[in-house]
């Protein structure tokens, strides 16, 4: 198993871990929405958001290196988009010219800004998932009125995710052991056969699971809602968080 | 192709979130109306399967690697409605757990990959099958549908980025379509081989699963 890294620190023991999950969910979603929908934010907004991320990660004892490594997930798309974007801004000092496309100093700044902004949003999400295990996240979503059937499906998904992931990894390892690099042209077709094998295994497993559940008298759908009233610390956290976020949003032009 | 946060403006992501949320709610309602009891483990398992299958990758020249997306695969096996729910679940968990794709861009990603990429890809397949009936055209229909699904999703993502004012259309559309032409060929090969293998070794499974 190499995949405990998904929510490695979720079962930690800090004040943030013990906060009510609904509060964390709503405040984090609010922060991400603010970051994503502020066009051309100023330095105070970006700096303030970065400070909040830093503070939260220190407080929840999530190493910064881990945060950075995980947020690299945005690089393939954002990097591609930021580079494409940078070549479309003609103002500023010309740094590089390829054909009819020019890269200017202003454009580099804007591209980096775009990257930084989506990086911050991703950091908020990483902190959320690392202070709130997925099953508790599902319960929080359920008490925020997401349909029970969908939560049930997601819970099933999560239950079998690691199992099938292990299986996929085993199959990949077996392929790598027996297949000496070979011609890269054959690789997609080989992958296709692996996918079929994996699908048949998961389909048969789902049949067994369905039968076993019905044999034990499963009623079709049920997902317990655990609603506990908000404690004082939860209300305090949401008030401070919301005030901070809204005041940063008011200062977005500076 | 997962769009992160910050690349779409408020009007684009809000409207696409409402649209995708509406389609998803409708699909769930449709699922509830049918016989779902045995279907719930299957859908959950298939979503986990797509997730795991996306972990399998194959090397392409130059240190990069490609992987399988599985939208058309799921829709052809499970039908468009169930396929859509499965792919949406994959995208939601990728967003929440993996941070692959942004929270505000979730609606856009679901629309691009689960609706256009999977459901519309499925109808391309169905159209092709109805035009050219017979088992010999099967692999062509699979390949065409999966290639189109990738291109459709890439084109939609470009239009959304341009509509948000992030990148002009004349820059982003050729860049996205250019990259995804090759990705689409990979997806077409993997999907076709996977479905043809399934057709060869477990044809009864495909009959049980309808399409």
Tab-separated table of C-alpha atoms in Angstrom:
chain	number	residue	atom	x	y	z
A	1	UNK	CA	0.000	0.000	0.000
A	2	UNK	CA	1.477	3.284	-1.072
A	3	UNK	CA	-1.608	5.410	-0.843
A	4	UNK	CA	-2.028	6.348	2.776
A	5	UNK	CA	-0.824	9.763	1.648
A	6	UNK	CA	-4.296	10.773	0.456
A	7	UNK	CA	-5.444	11.986	3.839
A	8	UNK	CA	-2.376	11.122	5.860
A	9	UNK	CA	-2.919	13.627	8.665
A	10	UNK	CA	-6.709	13.423	8.798
A	11	UNK	CA	-6.767	11.539	12.092
A	12	UNK	CA	-4.494	14.024	13.803
A	13	UNK	CA	-5.049	15.607	17.159
A	14	UNK	CA	-5.230	19.376	17.055
A	15	UNK	CA	-7.847	21.990	17.761
A	16	UNK	CA	-8.694	22.189	14.049
A	17	UNK	CA	-9.150	18.427	13.822
A	18	UNK	CA	-11.665	18.567	16.647
A	19	UNK	CA	-13.796	21.339	15.184
A	20	UNK	CA	-17.227	20.517	13.793
A	21	UNK	CA	-16.903	19.179	10.256
A	22	UNK	CA	-19.760	21.255	8.863
A	23	UNK	CA	-18.074	24.456	10.027
A	24	UNK	CA	-14.748	23.482	8.476
A	25	UNK	CA	-16.469	22.490	5.239
A	26	UNK	CA	-18.436	25.711	4.884
A	27	UNK	CA	-15.544	28.029	5.816
A	28	UNK	CA	-13.132	26.226	3.463
A	29	UNK	CA	-15.604	26.230	0.565
A	30	UNK	CA	-16.229	29.921	1.181
A	31	UNK	CA	-12.475	30.648	1.106
A	32	UNK	CA	-12.010	28.687	-2.134
A	33	UNK	CA	-14.970	30.425	-3.775
A	34	UNK	CA	-13.602	33.833	-2.746
A	35	UNK	CA	-10.151	33.037	-4.124
A	36	UNK	CA	-11.523	31.612	-7.362
A	37	UNK	CA	-13.926	34.424	-8.109
A	38	UNK	CA	-11.743	37.444	-7.356
A	39	UNK	CA	-10.431	38.691	-10.673
A	40	UNK	CA	-6.953	40.229	-10.449
A	41	UNK	CA	-6.569	40.277	-6.666
A	42	UNK	CA	-4.050	42.607	-5.018
A	43	UNK	CA	-0.986	41.691	-2.993
A	44	UNK	CA	-2.761	42.000	0.387
A	45	UNK	CA	-5.438	39.478	-0.641
A	46	UNK	CA	-2.922	36.925	-1.910
A	47	UNK	CA	-0.571	37.516	1.044
A	48	UNK	CA	-3.385	37.294	3.572
A	49	UNK	CA	-4.693	34.049	2.087
A	50	UNK	CA	-1.172	32.608	2.073
A	51	UNK	CA	-0.813	33.626	5.738
A	52	UNK	CA	-4.069	31.845	6.598
A	53	UNK	CA	-2.873	28.697	4.806
A	54	UNK	CA	0.448	28.867	6.657
A	55	UNK	CA	-1.251	29.412	9.998
A	56	UNK	CA	-3.723	26.555	9.486
A	57	UNK	CA	-1.055	24.111	8.382
A	58	UNK	CA	1.165	24.954	11.365
A	59	UNK	CA	-1.772	24.720	13.728
A	60	UNK	CA	-2.995	21.400	12.334
A	61	UNK	CA	0.599	20.101	12.164
A	62	UNK	CA	0.573	19.439	8.440
A	63	UNK	CA	4.169	19.748	7.139
A	64	UNK	CA	4.643	22.491	4.562
A	65	UNK	CA	6.653	20.190	2.324
A	66	UNK	CA	3.724	17.800	2.167
A	67	UNK	CA	1.364	20.659	1.348
A	68	UNK	CA	3.609	21.814	-1.484
A	69	UNK	CA	4.134	18.308	-2.841
A	70	UNK	CA	0.407	17.627	-2.871
A	71	UNK	CA	-0.457	20.955	-4.508
A	72	UNK	CA	1.818	20.016	-7.426
A	73	UNK	CA	-1.259	18.164	-8.737
A	74	UNK	CA	-2.464	21.400	-10.336
A	75	UNK	CA	0.748	21.810	-12.326
A	76	UNK	CA	-0.068	19.849	-15.502
A	77	UNK	CA	-3.192	21.831	-16.344
A	78	UNK	CA	-2.361	25.141	-14.640
A	79	UNK	CA	1.182	25.162	-15.957
A	80	UNK	CA	-0.097	24.555	-19.465
A	81	UNK	CA	-2.790	27.228	-19.101
A	82	UNK	CA	-0.472	29.743	-17.424
A	83	UNK	CA	2.135	29.400	-20.173
A	84	UNK	CA	-0.507	29.722	-22.892
A	85	UNK	CA	-1.959	32.686	-21.046
A	86	UNK	CA	1.433	34.377	-20.636
A	87	UNK	CA	1.971	34.424	-24.385
A	88	UNK	CA	-1.233	36.394	-24.951
A	89	UNK	CA	-0.351	39.589	-23.043
A	90	UNK	CA	1.498	42.066	-25.239
A	91	UNK	CA	2.237	44.796	-22.624
A	92	UNK	CA	5.583	45.137	-20.857
A	93	UNK	CA	9.210	44.434	-21.625
A	94	UNK	CA	9.759	41.680	-24.191
A	95	UNK	CA	11.664	38.751	-22.712
A	96	UNK	CA	11.271	36.075	-25.346
A	97	UNK	CA	9.908	35.820	-28.851
A	98	UNK	CA	8.844	32.624	-30.614
A	99	UNK	CA	7.451	33.261	-34.063
A	100	UNK	CA	4.641	35.762	-33.715
A	101	UNK	CA	4.193	35.051	-29.995
A	102	UNK	CA	5.932	37.283	-27.453
A	103	UNK	CA	6.563	36.718	-23.773
A	104	UNK	CA	6.750	39.927	-21.758
A	105	UNK	CA	7.773	40.617	-18.167
A	106	UNK	CA	4.229	41.694	-17.315
A	107	UNK	CA	2.911	38.454	-18.796
A	108	UNK	CA	5.270	36.332	-16.681
A	109	UNK	CA	4.018	38.156	-13.602
A	110	UNK	CA	0.373	37.558	-14.558
A	111	UNK	CA	0.974	33.896	-15.346
A	112	UNK	CA	2.708	33.353	-12.017
A	113	UNK	CA	-0.181	35.123	-10.303
A	114	UNK	CA	-2.690	32.786	-11.925
A	115	UNK	CA	-0.659	29.788	-10.783
A	116	UNK	CA	-0.354	31.177	-7.251
A	117	UNK	CA	-4.087	31.764	-7.014
A	118	UNK	CA	-5.076	28.217	-7.944
A	119	UNK	CA	-2.258	26.944	-5.714
A	120	UNK	CA	-3.784	28.748	-2.729
A	121	UNK	CA	-7.238	27.334	-3.420
A	122	UNK	CA	-5.763	23.833	-3.617
A	123	UNK	CA	-3.925	24.347	-0.306
A	124	UNK	CA	-7.212	25.136	1.427
A	125	UNK	CA	-8.731	21.915	0.078
A	126	UNK	CA	-5.690	19.866	1.128
A	127	UNK	CA	-5.921	21.258	4.655
A	128	UNK	CA	-9.635	20.426	4.753
A	129	UNK	CA	-9.159	16.801	3.715
A	130	UNK	CA	-6.216	16.437	6.092
A	131	UNK	CA	-8.169	17.654	9.104
A	132	UNK	CA	-11.419	15.843	8.320
A	133	UNK	CA	-11.498	12.146	7.314
A	134	UNK	CA	-13.596	11.330	4.265
A	135	UNK	CA	-16.320	9.442	6.140
A	136	UNK	CA	-16.856	12.439	8.409
A	137	UNK	CA	-16.834	14.690	5.360
A	138	UNK	CA	-19.652	12.577	3.905
A	139	UNK	CA	-21.648	12.863	7.132
A	140	UNK	CA	-21.138	16.624	7.059
A	141	UNK	CA	-22.326	16.761	3.447
A	142	UNK	CA	-25.350	14.654	4.394
A	143	UNK	CA	-26.317	17.049	7.160
A	144	UNK	CA	-25.948	19.871	4.626
A	145	UNK	CA	-28.798	18.247	2.641
A	146	UNK	CA	-26.951	16.266	-0.037
A	147	UNK	CA	-29.309	13.378	-1.078
A	148	UNK	CA	-28.847	10.193	0.978
A	149	UNK	CA	-28.644	7.998	-2.118
A	150	UNK	CA	-25.699	9.958	-3.479
A	151	UNK	CA	-23.887	9.912	-0.130
A	152	UNK	CA	-24.437	6.152	0.002
A	153	UNK	CA	-22.943	5.745	-3.474
A	154	UNK	CA	-19.956	7.887	-2.516
A	155	UNK	CA	-19.482	5.849	0.656
A	156	UNK	CA	-19.434	2.650	-1.410
A	157	UNK	CA	-16.974	4.217	-3.768
A	158	UNK	CA	-14.673	5.187	-0.928
A	159	UNK	CA	-15.008	1.780	0.690
A	160	UNK	CA	-13.751	-0.054	-2.395
A	161	UNK	CA	-11.380	2.606	-3.663
A	162	UNK	CA	-8.310	1.420	-1.773
A	163	UNK	CA	-9.100	-2.217	-2.416
A	164	UNK	CA	-9.225	-1.788	-6.174
A	165	UNK	CA	-6.304	0.589	-6.077
A	166	UNK	CA	-4.200	-2.117	-4.443
A	167	UNK	CA	-5.400	-4.551	-7.068
A	168	UNK	CA	-4.495	-2.165	-9.879
A	169	UNK	CA	-1.060	-1.647	-8.349
A	170	UNK	CA	-0.493	-5.378	-8.080
A	171	UNK	CA	-1.458	-5.821	-11.728
A	172	UNK	CA	0.814	-3.012	-12.792
A	173	UNK	CA	3.691	-4.507	-10.820
A	174	UNK	CA	3.079	-7.897	-12.400
A	175	UNK	CA	3.083	-6.312	-15.844
A	176	UNK	CA	6.293	-4.410	-15.136
A	177	UNK	CA	7.975	-7.590	-13.925
A	178	UNK	CA	7.103	-9.556	-17.033
A	179	UNK	CA	7.270	-6.849	-19.639
A	180	UNK	CA	10.723	-5.542	-20.478
A	181	UNK	CA	9.839	-2.042	-21.634
A	182	UNK	CA	9.067	-3.281	-25.088
A	183	UNK	CA	7.733	-1.222	-27.926
A	184	UNK	CA	5.827	1.764	-26.607
A	185	UNK	CA	3.292	1.372	-29.378
A	186	UNK	CA	2.014	-1.819	-27.777
A	187	UNK	CA	1.573	-0.213	-24.379
A	188	UNK	CA	-1.950	1.231	-24.821
A	189	UNK	CA	-3.289	-2.106	-26.062
A	190	UNK	CA	-1.674	-3.863	-23.120
A	191	UNK	CA	-3.266	-1.341	-20.787
A	192	UNK	CA	-6.625	-2.079	-22.410
A	193	UNK	CA	-6.363	-5.740	-21.434
A	194	UNK	CA	-5.358	-4.806	-17.896
A	195	UNK	CA	-8.413	-2.561	-17.690
A	196	UNK	CA	-10.659	-5.433	-18.783
A	197	UNK	CA	-9.204	-7.737	-16.164
A	198	UNK	CA	-9.676	-5.096	-13.504
A	199	UNK	CA	-13.246	-4.452	-14.606
A	200	UNK	CA	-14.220	-8.125	-14.505
A	201	UNK	CA	-12.742	-8.471	-11.038
A	202	UNK	CA	-14.555	-5.419	-9.733
A	203	UNK	CA	-17.847	-6.427	-11.365
A	204	UNK	CA	-17.744	-9.873	-9.813
A	205	UNK	CA	-16.827	-8.422	-6.473
A	206	UNK	CA	-19.793	-6.033	-6.645
A	207	UNK	CA	-22.133	-8.956	-7.310
A	208	UNK	CA	-20.810	-10.809	-4.283
A	209	UNK	CA	-21.131	-7.705	-2.139
A	210	UNK	CA	-24.703	-7.066	-3.271
A	211	UNK	CA	-25.719	-10.649	-2.487
A	212	UNK	CA	-24.001	-10.571	0.896
A	213	UNK	CA	-25.722	-7.317	1.795
A	214	UNK	CA	-29.152	-8.601	0.834
A	215	UNK	CA	-28.522	-11.810	2.753
A	216	UNK	CA	-27.924	-9.689	5.829
A	217	UNK	CA	-31.163	-7.827	5.387
A	218	UNK	CA	-30.049	-4.534	3.911
A	219	UNK	CA	-33.078	-2.307	3.379
A	220	UNK	CA	-31.936	-0.580	0.209
A	221	UNK	CA	-30.826	2.760	1.437
A	222	UNK	CA	-29.875	4.173	4.748
A	223	UNK	CA	-27.320	6.646	5.885
A	224	UNK	CA	-27.430	7.745	9.509
A	225	UNK	CA	-27.345	11.491	10.057
A	226	UNK	CA	-25.316	12.386	13.077
A	227	UNK	CA	-26.273	15.928	13.962
A	228	UNK	CA	-24.569	17.322	16.993
A	229	UNK	CA	-25.172	20.943	17.999
A	230	UNK	CA	-22.368	23.415	17.355
A	231	UNK	CA	-20.092	24.061	20.330
A	232	UNK	CA	-18.822	27.501	21.290
A	233	UNK	CA	-15.432	26.883	19.683
A	234	UNK	CA	-17.113	25.997	16.360
A	235	UNK	CA	-19.131	29.222	16.355
A	236	UNK	CA	-16.022	31.202	17.326
A	237	UNK	CA	-13.975	29.564	14.566
A	238	UNK	CA	-16.575	30.240	11.903
A	239	UNK	CA	-17.023	33.859	13.043
A	240	UNK	CA	-13.266	34.573	13.033
A	241	UNK	CA	-12.768	32.732	9.763
A	242	UNK	CA	-15.623	34.452	7.957
A	243	UNK	CA	-14.643	37.911	9.269
A	244	UNK	CA	-11.057	37.397	8.182
A	245	UNK	CA	-12.049	36.160	4.740
A	246	UNK	CA	-14.587	38.913	4.133
A	247	UNK	CA	-12.178	41.645	5.283
A	248	UNK	CA	-9.495	40.247	2.978
A	249	UNK	CA	-12.030	40.267	0.162
A	250	UNK	CA	-12.822	43.947	0.881
A	251	UNK	CA	-9.101	44.705	0.601
A	252	UNK	CA	-8.791	42.772	-2.676
A	253	UNK	CA	-7.955	45.838	-4.768
A	254	UNK	CA	-4.826	46.791	-2.777
B	1	UNK	CA	-8.044	18.217	-18.335
B	2	UNK	CA	-9.245	18.836	-14.782
B	3	UNK	CA	-9.684	22.615	-14.559
B	4	UNK	CA	-8.369	23.932	-11.210
B	5	UNK	CA	-9.808	26.798	-9.185
B	6	UNK	CA	-9.123	30.293	-10.412
B	7	UNK	CA	-9.309	29.692	-14.143
B	8	UNK	CA	-13.041	30.212	-14.585
B	9	UNK	CA	-14.865	33.394	-13.633
B	10	UNK	CA	-17.956	33.528	-11.454
B	11	UNK	CA	-20.587	33.624	-14.217
B	12	UNK	CA	-19.099	30.602	-15.994
B	13	UNK	CA	-18.576	28.340	-13.014
B	14	UNK	CA	-21.849	29.272	-11.356
B	15	UNK	CA	-23.957	28.556	-14.413
B	16	UNK	CA	-22.114	25.312	-15.171
B	17	UNK	CA	-22.420	24.199	-11.547
B	18	UNK	CA	-26.168	24.752	-11.638
B	19	UNK	CA	-26.428	22.929	-14.966
B	20	UNK	CA	-24.360	19.929	-13.838
B	21	UNK	CA	-26.090	19.826	-10.468
B	22	UNK	CA	-29.441	19.740	-12.243
B	23	UNK	CA	-28.415	16.933	-14.579
B	24	UNK	CA	-26.983	14.970	-11.654
B	25	UNK	CA	-30.154	15.434	-9.594
B	26	UNK	CA	-32.232	14.261	-12.555
B	27	UNK	CA	-30.027	11.218	-13.091
B	28	UNK	CA	-30.232	10.302	-9.396
B	29	UNK	CA	-34.003	10.617	-9.534
B	30	UNK	CA	-34.054	8.337	-12.569
B	31	UNK	CA	-31.821	5.858	-10.776
B	32	UNK	CA	-34.103	5.884	-7.750
B	33	UNK	CA	-37.120	5.179	-9.948
B	34	UNK	CA	-35.492	2.016	-11.321
B	35	UNK	CA	-34.468	-1.115	-9.498
B	36	UNK	CA	-31.523	0.183	-7.551
B	37	UNK	CA	-30.934	-2.233	-4.746
B	38	UNK	CA	-28.487	-4.450	-6.616
B	39	UNK	CA	-27.249	-1.493	-8.602
B	40	UNK	CA	-25.789	0.531	-5.712
B	41	UNK	CA	-22.772	-1.730	-5.052
B	42	UNK	CA	-22.199	-1.965	-8.813
B	43	UNK	CA	-22.118	1.815	-9.286
B	44	UNK	CA	-19.886	2.382	-6.270
B	45	UNK	CA	-17.569	-0.384	-7.407
B	46	UNK	CA	-17.444	0.868	-10.998
B	47	UNK	CA	-16.513	4.347	-9.790
B	48	UNK	CA	-13.724	2.826	-7.692
B	49	UNK	CA	-12.713	0.819	-10.757
B	50	UNK	CA	-12.445	3.961	-12.912
B	51	UNK	CA	-10.398	5.597	-10.193
B	52	UNK	CA	-8.068	2.599	-9.935
B	53	UNK	CA	-7.838	2.182	-13.710
B	54	UNK	CA	-6.735	5.801	-13.980
B	55	UNK	CA	-3.800	4.901	-11.737
B	56	UNK	CA	-2.508	2.439	-14.339
B	57	UNK	CA	-0.345	4.328	-16.744
B	58	UNK	CA	1.772	3.597	-19.754
B	59	UNK	CA	4.926	5.441	-20.759
B	60	UNK	CA	4.870	7.737	-23.774
B	61	UNK	CA	8.046	9.107	-25.332
B	62	UNK	CA	9.847	11.796	-23.355
B	63	UNK	CA	9.183	10.828	-19.758
B	64	UNK	CA	5.468	11.561	-19.916
B	65	UNK	CA	2.833	8.945	-19.349
B	66	UNK	CA	-0.739	8.468	-20.418
B	67	UNK	CA	-3.664	6.931	-18.640
B	68	UNK	CA	-7.170	5.771	-19.321
B	69	UNK	CA	-10.192	7.996	-18.628
B	70	UNK	CA	-13.030	5.545	-18.954
B	71	UNK	CA	-16.064	7.758	-19.564
B	72	UNK	CA	-17.199	6.029	-22.755
B	73	UNK	CA	-16.222	2.644	-21.315
B	74	UNK	CA	-18.586	3.148	-18.370
B	75	UNK	CA	-21.432	4.537	-20.443
B	76	UNK	CA	-21.286	1.701	-22.968
B	77	UNK	CA	-21.282	-0.909	-20.218
B	78	UNK	CA	-23.749	0.610	-17.763
B	79	UNK	CA	-25.864	2.903	-19.909
B	80	UNK	CA	-25.627	6.696	-20.163
B	81	UNK	CA	-27.453	7.598	-16.953
B	82	UNK	CA	-25.519	5.285	-14.657
B	83	UNK	CA	-22.314	6.127	-16.514
B	84	UNK	CA	-22.906	9.801	-15.904
B	85	UNK	CA	-23.450	9.270	-12.172
B	86	UNK	CA	-20.340	7.082	-11.980
B	87	UNK	CA	-18.127	9.612	-13.732
B	88	UNK	CA	-19.511	12.498	-11.657
B	89	UNK	CA	-18.682	10.575	-8.512
B	90	UNK	CA	-15.157	9.990	-9.736
B	91	UNK	CA	-14.750	13.708	-10.438
B	92	UNK	CA	-16.216	14.740	-7.075
B	93	UNK	CA	-13.916	12.423	-5.142
B	94	UNK	CA	-10.952	13.512	-7.262
B	95	UNK	CA	-11.787	17.100	-6.343
B	96	UNK	CA	-12.349	16.511	-2.610
B	97	UNK	CA	-9.744	13.858	-1.895
B	98	UNK	CA	-7.104	14.412	-4.546
B	99	UNK	CA	-7.527	18.108	-5.303
B	100	UNK	CA	-7.448	17.149	-8.972
B	101	UNK	CA	-9.798	19.761	-10.390
B	102	UNK	CA	-11.016	22.747	-8.411
B	103	UNK	CA	-14.079	23.035	-6.231
B	104	UNK	CA	-15.543	25.953	-8.148
B	105	UNK	CA	-14.612	24.265	-11.423
B	106	UNK	CA	-16.311	21.025	-10.351
B	107	UNK	CA	-19.515	21.826	-12.230
B	108	UNK	CA	-17.523	22.640	-15.354
B	109	UNK	CA	-15.444	19.478	-15.013
B	110	UNK	CA	-18.550	17.333	-14.561
B	111	UNK	CA	-20.151	18.970	-17.583
B	112	UNK	CA	-17.029	18.505	-19.736
B	113	UNK	CA	-15.976	15.021	-18.769
B	114	UNK	CA	-19.037	13.284	-17.360
B	115	UNK	CA	-21.691	14.824	-19.605
B	116	UNK	CA	-20.014	15.787	-22.883
B	117	UNK	CA	-17.132	13.347	-22.526
B	118	UNK	CA	-19.128	10.308	-21.488
B	119	UNK	CA	-22.828	10.690	-22.285
B	120	UNK	CA	-22.294	12.419	-25.623
B	121	UNK	CA	-19.487	9.988	-26.426
B	122	UNK	CA	-21.968	7.204	-25.785
B	123	UNK	CA	-24.472	8.711	-28.208
B	124	UNK	CA	-21.757	8.980	-30.849
B	125	UNK	CA	-21.266	5.254	-30.326
B	126	UNK	CA	-24.993	4.540	-30.502
B	127	UNK	CA	-25.397	6.628	-33.655
B	128	UNK	CA	-22.509	4.839	-35.330
B	129	UNK	CA	-23.868	1.443	-34.327
B	130	UNK	CA	-27.312	2.250	-35.678
B	131	UNK	CA	-25.814	3.484	-38.944
B	132	UNK	CA	-23.562	0.471	-39.448
B	133	UNK	CA	-25.153	-2.503	-37.756
B	134	UNK	CA	-23.170	-5.690	-37.218
B	135	UNK	CA	-20.353	-6.976	-35.076
B	136	UNK	CA	-17.622	-6.019	-37.481
B	137	UNK	CA	-18.116	-2.298	-36.944
B	138	UNK	CA	-17.922	-2.620	-33.167
B	139	UNK	CA	-14.227	-1.666	-32.740
B	140	UNK	CA	-14.619	1.351	-35.040
B	141	UNK	CA	-17.605	2.574	-33.081
B	142	UNK	CA	-15.709	2.216	-29.800
B	143	UNK	CA	-12.641	3.997	-31.132
B	144	UNK	CA	-14.600	6.812	-32.745
B	145	UNK	CA	-16.756	7.398	-29.676
B	146	UNK	CA	-13.843	7.528	-27.254
B	147	UNK	CA	-11.761	9.769	-29.503
B	148	UNK	CA	-14.688	12.139	-29.947
B	149	UNK	CA	-15.391	12.159	-26.229
B	150	UNK	CA	-11.862	13.393	-25.470
B	151	UNK	CA	-12.024	16.037	-28.201
B	152	UNK	CA	-15.469	17.235	-27.100
B	153	UNK	CA	-14.336	17.638	-23.506
B	154	UNK	CA	-11.163	19.474	-24.574
B	155	UNK	CA	-13.102	21.815	-26.859
B	156	UNK	CA	-15.639	22.535	-24.118
B	157	UNK	CA	-12.859	23.301	-21.621
B	158	UNK	CA	-11.293	25.716	-24.131
B	159	UNK	CA	-14.603	27.479	-24.697
B	160	UNK	CA	-15.115	27.817	-20.950
B	161	UNK	CA	-11.629	29.256	-20.446
B	162	UNK	CA	-12.176	31.703	-23.298
B	163	UNK	CA	-15.650	32.638	-22.093
B	164	UNK	CA	-14.182	33.401	-18.656
B	165	UNK	CA	-11.724	35.769	-20.294
B	166	UNK	CA	-8.742	33.811	-18.998
B	167	UNK	CA	-7.203	32.923	-22.355
B	168	UNK	CA	-8.367	34.066	-25.839
B	169	UNK	CA	-10.111	31.346	-27.835
B	170	UNK	CA	-7.770	31.530	-30.803
B	171	UNK	CA	-4.857	30.603	-28.541
B	172	UNK	CA	-6.406	28.044	-26.246
B	173	UNK	CA	-8.546	26.074	-28.712
B	174	UNK	CA	-5.747	24.965	-31.072
B	175	UNK	CA	-3.434	24.268	-28.118
B	176	UNK	CA	-5.990	22.136	-26.273
B	177	UNK	CA	-7.242	20.318	-29.358
B	178	UNK	CA	-3.675	19.706	-30.541
B	179	UNK	CA	-2.623	18.059	-27.295
B	180	UNK	CA	-5.858	16.103	-26.977
B	181	UNK	CA	-5.789	14.699	-30.499
B	182	UNK	CA	-2.931	12.481	-29.360
B	183	UNK	CA	-4.438	11.798	-25.929
B	184	UNK	CA	-7.665	10.865	-27.711
B	185	UNK	CA	-5.854	8.302	-29.861
B	186	UNK	CA	-4.451	6.704	-26.689
B	187	UNK	CA	-7.894	6.682	-25.104
B	188	UNK	CA	-9.419	5.199	-28.263
B	189	UNK	CA	-6.893	2.348	-28.367
B	190	UNK	CA	-7.274	1.530	-24.669
B	191	UNK	CA	-11.084	1.675	-24.718
B	192	UNK	CA	-11.384	-0.367	-27.913
B	193	UNK	CA	-8.990	-3.065	-26.743
B	194	UNK	CA	-10.651	-3.182	-23.316
B	195	UNK	CA	-14.174	-3.504	-24.691
B	196	UNK	CA	-13.221	-5.948	-27.454
B	197	UNK	CA	-11.400	-8.140	-24.917
B	198	UNK	CA	-14.451	-8.083	-22.701
B	199	UNK	CA	-16.622	-8.928	-25.720
B	200	UNK	CA	-14.375	-11.862	-26.533
B	201	UNK	CA	-13.884	-13.370	-23.086
B	202	UNK	CA	-17.108	-12.442	-21.279
B	203	UNK	CA	-19.781	-11.655	-23.898
B	204	UNK	CA	-22.561	-12.567	-21.476
B	205	UNK	CA	-21.412	-9.771	-19.172
B	206	UNK	CA	-21.958	-7.203	-21.885
B	207	UNK	CA	-25.421	-8.590	-22.559
B	208	UNK	CA	-26.312	-8.438	-18.883
B	209	UNK	CA	-25.103	-4.877	-18.764
B	210	UNK	CA	-27.321	-4.033	-21.760
B	211	UNK	CA	-25.111	-2.250	-24.319
